[in-house]
């Protein structure tokens, strides 16, 4: 039986950065999907992107052969946090360099075979939209 590798979302996240960007996203009034209509349960795209990405990327503590010490794990986690903090910015929603960097980490953590994402309650489509941006097959 394969050992479960903990994902980043299970260990730590840069919550202050995610919360700040989610709040800032609410005030964007030009070019943002939320300006099309009022959706009663809208999810901030920053939070959706953060949850999708961090639930697929391995936490360094799950890779003791690569990161044997807590110091090395923290250094790698900080590197992953930097990618995530860049990824959640609204201005980077379609930035090919940022999305490619995030996709590489997904591929590394999934053995080059990322799972499809299923959102049975897609609503406004924030989760499937961001899954596709991250290079995942999405079903809504």
Short mmCIF file of C-alpha atoms in Angstrom, two decimals, residues 29-133:
data_model
loop_
_atom_site.label_atom_id
_atom_site.label_comp_id
_atom_site.label_asym_id
_atom_site.label_seq_id
_atom_site.Cartn_x
_atom_site.Cartn_y
_atom_site.Cartn_z
CA UNK A 29 -14.54 46.64 -10.44
CA UNK A 30 -13.11 46.30 -13.95
CA UNK A 31 -12.55 43.07 -15.84
CA UNK A 32 -13.43 40.77 -12.95
CA UNK A 33 -16.07 38.02 -13.38
CA UNK A 34 -17.89 39.24 -10.28
CA UNK A 35 -18.85 42.39 -12.19
CA UNK A 36 -20.97 40.36 -14.64
CA UNK A 37 -23.71 39.49 -12.15
CA UNK A 38 -24.32 39.15 -8.46
CA UNK A 39 -23.81 35.54 -7.46
CA UNK A 40 -25.01 34.82 -3.93
CA UNK A 41 -22.27 32.32 -3.07
CA UNK A 42 -19.34 33.65 -5.07
CA UNK A 43 -15.96 32.20 -4.15
CA UNK A 44 -12.95 34.45 -4.40
CA UNK A 45 -10.81 33.19 -7.27
CA UNK A 46 -7.69 33.67 -5.12
CA UNK A 47 -9.04 31.27 -2.51
CA UNK A 48 -10.21 28.76 -5.14
CA UNK A 49 -6.80 28.79 -6.83
CA UNK A 50 -4.99 28.45 -3.50
CA UNK A 51 -7.11 25.50 -2.39
CA UNK A 52 -6.83 23.65 -5.70
CA UNK A 53 -3.07 24.12 -6.00
CA UNK A 54 -2.17 23.42 -2.39
CA UNK A 55 -4.33 20.28 -2.32
CA UNK A 56 -2.27 18.82 -5.17
CA UNK A 57 1.25 19.90 -4.20
CA UNK A 58 3.21 17.74 -1.76
CA UNK A 59 4.29 19.25 1.53
CA UNK A 60 8.08 18.95 1.95
CA UNK A 61 7.60 16.97 5.16
CA UNK A 62 6.26 14.12 3.00
CA UNK A 63 9.54 13.95 1.13
CA UNK A 64 12.16 13.18 3.80
CA UNK A 65 14.53 11.78 1.19
CA UNK A 66 14.71 15.25 -0.43
CA UNK A 67 14.18 17.39 2.69
CA UNK A 68 15.54 15.41 5.67
CA UNK A 69 15.64 18.27 8.18
CA UNK A 70 12.98 20.67 9.42
CA UNK A 71 15.16 23.54 8.23
CA UNK A 72 15.24 22.17 4.66
CA UNK A 73 11.49 21.48 4.80
CA UNK A 74 10.82 25.06 5.90
CA UNK A 75 13.03 26.43 3.13
CA UNK A 76 11.16 24.38 0.52
CA UNK A 77 7.77 25.28 2.04
CA UNK A 78 8.72 28.96 1.85
CA UNK A 79 9.61 28.48 -1.84
CA UNK A 80 6.20 26.89 -2.44
CA UNK A 81 4.50 29.70 -0.51
CA UNK A 82 6.22 32.24 -2.79
CA UNK A 83 4.79 30.44 -5.85
CA UNK A 84 1.34 30.37 -4.24
CA UNK A 85 1.45 34.03 -3.23
CA UNK A 86 2.29 34.95 -6.82
CA UNK A 87 -0.38 32.59 -8.17
CA UNK A 88 -3.26 34.06 -6.16
CA UNK A 89 -2.81 37.63 -7.43
CA UNK A 90 -5.68 38.68 -9.69
CA UNK A 91 -3.19 40.27 -12.08
CA UNK A 92 -1.57 36.86 -12.55
CA UNK A 93 -4.80 35.00 -13.35
CA UNK A 94 -3.73 34.53 -16.96
CA UNK A 95 0.02 35.06 -16.62
CA UNK A 96 1.54 32.12 -18.54
CA UNK A 97 4.83 32.20 -16.62
CA UNK A 98 3.13 32.10 -13.21
CA UNK A 99 0.64 29.42 -14.28
CA UNK A 100 3.43 27.31 -15.83
CA UNK A 101 5.50 27.51 -12.64
CA UNK A 102 2.47 26.39 -10.61
CA UNK A 103 1.70 23.60 -13.10
CA UNK A 104 5.25 22.24 -12.85
CA UNK A 105 4.80 21.80 -9.09
CA UNK A 106 1.50 19.98 -9.64
CA UNK A 107 3.18 17.65 -12.13
CA UNK A 108 6.07 16.97 -9.73
CA UNK A 109 3.64 16.06 -6.95
CA UNK A 110 1.37 13.89 -9.09
CA UNK A 111 3.99 11.93 -10.98
CA UNK A 112 3.14 13.81 -14.17
CA UNK A 113 -0.45 12.59 -14.04
CA UNK A 114 -2.62 15.16 -12.24
CA UNK A 115 -6.15 14.11 -11.37
CA UNK A 116 -9.19 15.66 -12.98
CA UNK A 117 -11.16 18.05 -10.80
CA UNK A 118 -14.86 17.48 -10.26
CA UNK A 119 -17.05 20.29 -8.95
CA UNK A 120 -20.62 18.92 -8.77
CA UNK A 121 -21.93 22.24 -7.43
CA UNK A 122 -20.10 24.56 -9.83
CA UNK A 123 -22.30 27.60 -9.36
CA UNK A 124 -20.48 30.52 -10.95
CA UNK A 125 -17.62 28.26 -12.03
CA UNK A 126 -14.71 29.69 -10.02
CA UNK A 127 -13.29 26.29 -9.12
CA UNK A 128 -13.45 24.66 -12.58
CA UNK A 129 -12.17 27.87 -14.19
CA UNK A 130 -9.11 27.98 -11.99
CA UNK A 131 -8.54 24.25 -12.31
CA UNK A 132 -8.34 24.73 -16.07
CA UNK A 133 -5.98 27.67 -15.64
#
